[in-house]
mmCIF file of C-alpha atoms in Angstrom:
data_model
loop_
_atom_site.group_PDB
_atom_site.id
_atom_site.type_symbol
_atom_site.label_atom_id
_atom_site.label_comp_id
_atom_site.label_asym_id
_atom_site.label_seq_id
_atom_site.Cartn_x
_atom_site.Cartn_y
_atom_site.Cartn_z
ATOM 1 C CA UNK A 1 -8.635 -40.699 -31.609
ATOM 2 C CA UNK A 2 -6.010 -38.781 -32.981
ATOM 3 C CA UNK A 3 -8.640 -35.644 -33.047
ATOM 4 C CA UNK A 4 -9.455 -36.147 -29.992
ATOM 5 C CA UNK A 5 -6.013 -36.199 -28.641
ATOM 6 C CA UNK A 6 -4.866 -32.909 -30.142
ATOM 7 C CA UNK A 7 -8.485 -31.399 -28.490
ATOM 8 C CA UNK A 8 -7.524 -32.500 -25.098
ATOM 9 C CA UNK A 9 -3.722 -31.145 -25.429
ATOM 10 C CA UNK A 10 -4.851 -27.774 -26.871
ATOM 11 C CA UNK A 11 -7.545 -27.336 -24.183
ATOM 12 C CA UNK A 12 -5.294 -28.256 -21.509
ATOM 13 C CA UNK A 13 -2.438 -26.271 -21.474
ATOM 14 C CA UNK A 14 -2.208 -23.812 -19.065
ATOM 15 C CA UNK A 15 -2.920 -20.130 -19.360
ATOM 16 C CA UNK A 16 0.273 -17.799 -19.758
ATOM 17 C CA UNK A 17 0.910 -15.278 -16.914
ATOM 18 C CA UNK A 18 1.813 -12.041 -18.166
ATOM 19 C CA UNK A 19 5.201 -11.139 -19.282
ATOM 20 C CA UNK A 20 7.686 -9.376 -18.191
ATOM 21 C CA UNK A 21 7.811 -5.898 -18.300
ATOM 22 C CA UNK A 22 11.276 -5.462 -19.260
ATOM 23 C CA UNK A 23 13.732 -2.006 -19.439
ATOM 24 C CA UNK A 24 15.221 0.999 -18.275
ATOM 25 C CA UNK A 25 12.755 2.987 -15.959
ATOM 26 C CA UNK A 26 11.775 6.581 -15.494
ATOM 27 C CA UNK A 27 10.372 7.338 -11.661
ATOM 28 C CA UNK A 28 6.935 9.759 -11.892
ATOM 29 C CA UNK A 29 6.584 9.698 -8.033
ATOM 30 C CA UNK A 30 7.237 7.146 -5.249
ATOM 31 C CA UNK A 31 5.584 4.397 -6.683
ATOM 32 C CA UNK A 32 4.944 5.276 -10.380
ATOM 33 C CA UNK A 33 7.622 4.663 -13.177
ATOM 34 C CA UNK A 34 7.554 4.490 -16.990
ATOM 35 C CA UNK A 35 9.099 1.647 -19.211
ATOM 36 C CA UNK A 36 9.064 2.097 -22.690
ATOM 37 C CA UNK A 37 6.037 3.916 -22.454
ATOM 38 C CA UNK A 38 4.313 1.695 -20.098
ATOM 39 C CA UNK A 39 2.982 3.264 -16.805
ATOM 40 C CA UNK A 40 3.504 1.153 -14.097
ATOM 41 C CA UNK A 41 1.928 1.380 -10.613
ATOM 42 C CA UNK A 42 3.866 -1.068 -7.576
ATOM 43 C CA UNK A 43 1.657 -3.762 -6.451
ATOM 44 C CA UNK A 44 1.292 -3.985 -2.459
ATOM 45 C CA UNK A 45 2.936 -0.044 -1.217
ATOM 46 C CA UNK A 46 1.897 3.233 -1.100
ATOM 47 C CA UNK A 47 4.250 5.983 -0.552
ATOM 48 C CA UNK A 48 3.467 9.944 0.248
ATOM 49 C CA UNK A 49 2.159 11.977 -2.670
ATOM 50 C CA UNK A 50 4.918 14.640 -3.960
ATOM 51 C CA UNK A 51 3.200 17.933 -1.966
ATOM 52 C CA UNK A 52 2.785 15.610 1.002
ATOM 53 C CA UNK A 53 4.958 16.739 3.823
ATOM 54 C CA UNK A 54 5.945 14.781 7.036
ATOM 55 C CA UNK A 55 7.181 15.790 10.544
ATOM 56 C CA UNK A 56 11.074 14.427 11.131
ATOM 57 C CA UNK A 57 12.192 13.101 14.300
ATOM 58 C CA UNK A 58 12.895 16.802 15.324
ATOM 59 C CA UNK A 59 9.191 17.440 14.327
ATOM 60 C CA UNK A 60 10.294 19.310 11.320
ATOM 61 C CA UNK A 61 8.361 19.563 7.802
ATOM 62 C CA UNK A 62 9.639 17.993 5.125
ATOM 63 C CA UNK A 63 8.625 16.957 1.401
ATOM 64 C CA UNK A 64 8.332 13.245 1.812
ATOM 65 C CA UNK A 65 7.002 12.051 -1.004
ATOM 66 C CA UNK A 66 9.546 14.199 -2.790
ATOM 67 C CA UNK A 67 11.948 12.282 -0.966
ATOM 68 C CA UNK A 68 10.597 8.762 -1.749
ATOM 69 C CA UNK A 69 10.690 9.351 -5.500
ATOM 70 C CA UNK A 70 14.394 10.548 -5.326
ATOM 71 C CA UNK A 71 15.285 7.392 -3.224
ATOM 72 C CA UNK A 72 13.717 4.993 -5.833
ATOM 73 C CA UNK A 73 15.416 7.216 -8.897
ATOM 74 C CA UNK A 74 18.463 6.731 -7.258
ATOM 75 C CA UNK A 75 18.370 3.185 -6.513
ATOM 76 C CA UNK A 76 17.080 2.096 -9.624
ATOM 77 C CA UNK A 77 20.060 4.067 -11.155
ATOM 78 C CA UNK A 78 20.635 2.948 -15.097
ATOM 79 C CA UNK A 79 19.933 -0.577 -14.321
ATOM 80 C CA UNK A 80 17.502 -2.704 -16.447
ATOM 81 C CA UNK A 81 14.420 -3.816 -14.802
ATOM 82 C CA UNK A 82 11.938 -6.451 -14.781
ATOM 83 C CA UNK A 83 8.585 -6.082 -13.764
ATOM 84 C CA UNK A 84 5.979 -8.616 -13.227
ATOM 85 C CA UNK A 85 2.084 -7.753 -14.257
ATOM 86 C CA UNK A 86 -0.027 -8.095 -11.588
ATOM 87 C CA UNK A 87 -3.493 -6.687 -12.404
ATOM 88 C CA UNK A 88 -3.886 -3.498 -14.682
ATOM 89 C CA UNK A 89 -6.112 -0.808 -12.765
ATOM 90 C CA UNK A 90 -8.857 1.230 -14.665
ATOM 91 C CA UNK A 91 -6.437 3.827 -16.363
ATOM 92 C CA UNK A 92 -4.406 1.028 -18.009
ATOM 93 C CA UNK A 93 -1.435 1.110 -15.474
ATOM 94 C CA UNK A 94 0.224 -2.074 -15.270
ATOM 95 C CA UNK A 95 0.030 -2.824 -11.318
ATOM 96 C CA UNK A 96 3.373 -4.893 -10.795
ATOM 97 C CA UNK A 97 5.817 -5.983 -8.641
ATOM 98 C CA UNK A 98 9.528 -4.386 -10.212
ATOM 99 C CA UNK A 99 12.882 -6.741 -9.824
ATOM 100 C CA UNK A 100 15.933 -4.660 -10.271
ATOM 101 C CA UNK A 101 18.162 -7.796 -10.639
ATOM 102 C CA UNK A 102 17.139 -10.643 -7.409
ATOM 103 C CA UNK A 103 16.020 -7.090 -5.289
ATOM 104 C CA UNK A 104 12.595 -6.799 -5.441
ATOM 105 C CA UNK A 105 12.159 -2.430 -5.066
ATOM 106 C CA UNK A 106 8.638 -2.396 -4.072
ATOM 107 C CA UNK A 107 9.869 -4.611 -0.799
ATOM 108 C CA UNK A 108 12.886 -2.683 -0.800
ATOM 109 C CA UNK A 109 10.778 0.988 -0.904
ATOM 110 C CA UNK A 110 8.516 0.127 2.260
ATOM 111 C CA UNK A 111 11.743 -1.853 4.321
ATOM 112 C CA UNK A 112 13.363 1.403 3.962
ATOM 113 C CA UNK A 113 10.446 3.630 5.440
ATOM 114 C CA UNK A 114 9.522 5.441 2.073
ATOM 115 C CA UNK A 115 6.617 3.762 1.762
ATOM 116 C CA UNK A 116 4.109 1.710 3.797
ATOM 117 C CA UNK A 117 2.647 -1.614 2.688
ATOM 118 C CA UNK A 118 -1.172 -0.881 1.067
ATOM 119 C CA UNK A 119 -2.704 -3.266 3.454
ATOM 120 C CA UNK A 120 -6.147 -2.514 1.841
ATOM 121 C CA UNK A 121 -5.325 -4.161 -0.891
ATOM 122 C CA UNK A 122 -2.029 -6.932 -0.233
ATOM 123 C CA UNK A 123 -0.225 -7.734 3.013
ATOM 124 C CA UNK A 124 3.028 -8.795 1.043
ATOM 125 C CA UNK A 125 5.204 -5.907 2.490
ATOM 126 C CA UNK A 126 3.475 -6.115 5.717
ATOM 127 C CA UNK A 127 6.599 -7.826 7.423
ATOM 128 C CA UNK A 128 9.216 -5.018 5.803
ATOM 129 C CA UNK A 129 6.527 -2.501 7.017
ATOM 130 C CA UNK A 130 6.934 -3.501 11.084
ATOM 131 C CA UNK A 131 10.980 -3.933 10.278
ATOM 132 C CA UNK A 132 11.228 -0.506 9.076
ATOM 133 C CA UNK A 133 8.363 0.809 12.100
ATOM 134 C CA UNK A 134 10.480 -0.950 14.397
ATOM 135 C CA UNK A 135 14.186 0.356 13.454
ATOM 136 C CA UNK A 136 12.491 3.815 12.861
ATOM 137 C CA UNK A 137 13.372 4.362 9.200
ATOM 138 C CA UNK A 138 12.182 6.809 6.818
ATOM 139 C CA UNK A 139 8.843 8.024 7.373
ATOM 140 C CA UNK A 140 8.820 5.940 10.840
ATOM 141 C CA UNK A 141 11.498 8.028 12.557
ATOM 142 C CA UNK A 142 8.837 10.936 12.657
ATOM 143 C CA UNK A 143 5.149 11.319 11.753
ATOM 144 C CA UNK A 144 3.129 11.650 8.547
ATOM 145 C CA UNK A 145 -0.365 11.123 7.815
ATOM 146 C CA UNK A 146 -1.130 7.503 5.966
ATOM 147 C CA UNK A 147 -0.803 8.371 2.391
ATOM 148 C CA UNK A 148 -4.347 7.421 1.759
ATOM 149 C CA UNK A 149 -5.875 9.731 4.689
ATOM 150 C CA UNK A 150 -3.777 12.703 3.090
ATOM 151 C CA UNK A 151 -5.638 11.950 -0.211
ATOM 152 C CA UNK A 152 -8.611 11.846 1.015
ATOM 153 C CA UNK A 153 -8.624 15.107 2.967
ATOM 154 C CA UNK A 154 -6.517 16.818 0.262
ATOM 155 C CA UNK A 155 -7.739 16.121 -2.608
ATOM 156 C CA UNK A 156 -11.337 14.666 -2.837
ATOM 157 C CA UNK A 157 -13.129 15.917 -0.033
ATOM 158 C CA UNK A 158 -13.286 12.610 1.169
ATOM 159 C CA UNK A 159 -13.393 10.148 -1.679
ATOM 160 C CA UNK A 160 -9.606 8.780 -2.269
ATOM 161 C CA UNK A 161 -8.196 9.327 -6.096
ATOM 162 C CA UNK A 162 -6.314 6.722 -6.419
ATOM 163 C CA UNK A 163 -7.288 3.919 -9.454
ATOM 164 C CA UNK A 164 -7.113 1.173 -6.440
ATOM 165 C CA UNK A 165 -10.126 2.737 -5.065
ATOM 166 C CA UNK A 166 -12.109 1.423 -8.068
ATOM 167 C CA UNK A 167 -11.374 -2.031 -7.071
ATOM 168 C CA UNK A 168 -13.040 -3.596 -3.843
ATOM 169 C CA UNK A 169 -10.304 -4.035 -1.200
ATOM 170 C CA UNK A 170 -9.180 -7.547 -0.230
ATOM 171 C CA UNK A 171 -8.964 -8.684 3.676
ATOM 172 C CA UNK A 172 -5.989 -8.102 5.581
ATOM 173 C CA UNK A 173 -6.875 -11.138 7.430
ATOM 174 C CA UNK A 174 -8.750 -14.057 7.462
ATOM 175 C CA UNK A 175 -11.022 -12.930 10.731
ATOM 176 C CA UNK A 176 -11.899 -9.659 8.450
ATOM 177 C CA UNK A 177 -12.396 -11.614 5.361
ATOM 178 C CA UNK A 178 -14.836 -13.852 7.687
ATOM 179 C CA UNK A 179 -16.672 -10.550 8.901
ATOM 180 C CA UNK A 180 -17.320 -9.415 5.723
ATOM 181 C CA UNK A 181 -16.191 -5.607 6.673
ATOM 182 C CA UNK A 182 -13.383 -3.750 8.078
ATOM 183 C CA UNK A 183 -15.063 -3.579 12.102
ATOM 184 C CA UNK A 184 -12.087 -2.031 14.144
ATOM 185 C CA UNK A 185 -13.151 1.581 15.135
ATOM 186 C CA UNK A 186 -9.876 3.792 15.306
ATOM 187 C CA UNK A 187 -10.451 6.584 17.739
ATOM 188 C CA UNK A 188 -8.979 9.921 18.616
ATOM 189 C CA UNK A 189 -9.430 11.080 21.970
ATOM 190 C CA UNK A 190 -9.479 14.237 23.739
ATOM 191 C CA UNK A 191 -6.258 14.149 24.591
ATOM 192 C CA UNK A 192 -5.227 13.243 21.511
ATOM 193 C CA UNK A 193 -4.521 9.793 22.075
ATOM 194 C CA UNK A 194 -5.554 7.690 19.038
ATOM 195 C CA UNK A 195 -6.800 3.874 20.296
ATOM 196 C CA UNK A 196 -8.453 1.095 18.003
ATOM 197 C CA UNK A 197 -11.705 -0.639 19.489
ATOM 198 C CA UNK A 198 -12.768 -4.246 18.651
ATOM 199 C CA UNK A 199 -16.120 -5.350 18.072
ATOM 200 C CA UNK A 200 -17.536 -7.005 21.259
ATOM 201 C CA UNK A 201 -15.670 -4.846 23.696
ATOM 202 C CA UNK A 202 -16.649 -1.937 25.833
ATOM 203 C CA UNK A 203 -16.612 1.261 24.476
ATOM 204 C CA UNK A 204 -17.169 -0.122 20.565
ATOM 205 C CA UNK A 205 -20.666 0.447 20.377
ATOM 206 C CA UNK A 206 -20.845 4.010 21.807
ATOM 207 C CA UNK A 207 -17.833 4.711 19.793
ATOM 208 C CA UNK A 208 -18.396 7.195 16.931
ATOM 209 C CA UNK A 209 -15.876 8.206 14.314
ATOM 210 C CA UNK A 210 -15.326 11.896 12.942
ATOM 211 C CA UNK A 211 -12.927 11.222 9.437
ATOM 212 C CA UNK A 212 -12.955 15.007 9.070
ATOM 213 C CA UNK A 213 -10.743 14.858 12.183
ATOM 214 C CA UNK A 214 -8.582 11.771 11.043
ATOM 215 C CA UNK A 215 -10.548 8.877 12.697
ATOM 216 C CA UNK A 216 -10.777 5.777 10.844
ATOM 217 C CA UNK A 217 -11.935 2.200 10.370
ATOM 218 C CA UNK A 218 -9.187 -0.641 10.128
ATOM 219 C CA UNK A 219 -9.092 -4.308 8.865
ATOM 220 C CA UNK A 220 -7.018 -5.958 11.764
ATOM 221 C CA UNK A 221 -5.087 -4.675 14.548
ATOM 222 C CA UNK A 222 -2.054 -4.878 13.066
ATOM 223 C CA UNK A 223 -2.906 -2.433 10.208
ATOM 224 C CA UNK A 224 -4.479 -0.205 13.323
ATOM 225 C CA UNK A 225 -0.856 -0.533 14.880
ATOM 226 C CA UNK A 226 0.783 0.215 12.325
ATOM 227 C CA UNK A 227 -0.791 3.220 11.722
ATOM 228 C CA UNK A 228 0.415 4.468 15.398
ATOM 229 C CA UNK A 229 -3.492 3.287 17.269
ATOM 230 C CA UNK A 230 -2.839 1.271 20.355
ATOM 231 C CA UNK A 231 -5.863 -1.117 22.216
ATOM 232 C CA UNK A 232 -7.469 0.990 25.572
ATOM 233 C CA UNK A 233 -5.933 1.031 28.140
ATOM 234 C CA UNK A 234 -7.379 -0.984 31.373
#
């Protein structure tokens, strides 16, 4: 019995998360910094890439994701962090959410509009992401081009770089987890106007997307609104 016993204790004690990532940081972009020699990516945001430039309220260019690697230098400052493993993506970055005391900085990076929550793979920041949409801050007060979108035309003809994109996306929702796919057509008209279609409705079927021109598929129509696509009108 006694055997038995100390089998059934060793066999059911829980598996260990992760540790703690623990230390003074070093920013490489947005949402990249260095700990002791660990490279760690932020769970749940994506911010502009450093030669990515946005458009201001005033419609002026400016280095964006220049700008969101200075703002999470300077608020992480000399403080110690703590950073909680999440996954580790196929270059051996730790993916992780970062604590700079009870602040949690990848929450803090998109609430501030220097970075939007990376709703193909987590909708934790998607509340901070509408807050920071709504009270126009950071990248929200003007335009930019999804981080994501930018890669794609930029750098890959196409096919984003990121390690992420080695990973299958989860849902956004439960409706797009139940589809299977992400089914909402984002279209750019014309005029220029850029509206999201829904399976089922009118103009879905005939609708064909150009990605060479910026159109896009979304997972829900909150990601499509997000990303400045509004429902047809009428």
């Amino acid at each position: 019995m006694r055997s038995f016993s100390f089998a059934f204790l060793l066999f059911s004690v829980p598996v260990l998360a992760a540790e703690p990532i623990t230390g003074r940081a070093s920013v490489s972009d947005g949402d990249t910094l260095i700990i002791r020699d660990t490279k760690i990516r932020l769970h749940g945001v994506d911010t502009p890439e450093s030669a990515q430039l946005c458009q201001d309220a005033a419609g002026k260019d400016y280095r964006c994701g220049q700008k969101a690697a200075l703002a999470l230098a300077d608020r992480i400052g000399d403080a110690t962090l703590s950073c909680e493993p999440r996954d580790t993506d196929r270059y051996g970055r730790t993916v992780a959410v970062c604590w700079k005391g009870s602040e949690d900085l990848n929450g803090w990076m998109v609430a501030q509009g220097y970075a939007i929550a990376y709703q193909r793979y987590s909708t934790e920041y998607l509340r901070q992401e509408l807050t920071a949409r709504a009270l126009k801050r950071g990248i929200w007060a003007g335009t930019f081009d999804p981080p994501s979108d930018w890669r794609r035309a930029k750098r890959a003809n196409g096919v984003e770089t990121r390690p992420e994109a080695a990973r299958p996306p989860v849902a956004t929702l439960k409706s797009s987890a139940a589809a299977g796919a992400c089914q909402i057509k984002g279209n750019i008209s014309a005029a220029g106007a850029k509206i999201y279609h829904l399976p089922g409705t009118r103009d879905y079927e005939r609708t064909r997307l150009n990605e060479a021109s910026g159109e896009r598929m979304f997972c829900s129509e909150v990601e499509a609104r997000a990303a400045g696509w509004r429902a047809p009108r009428g």
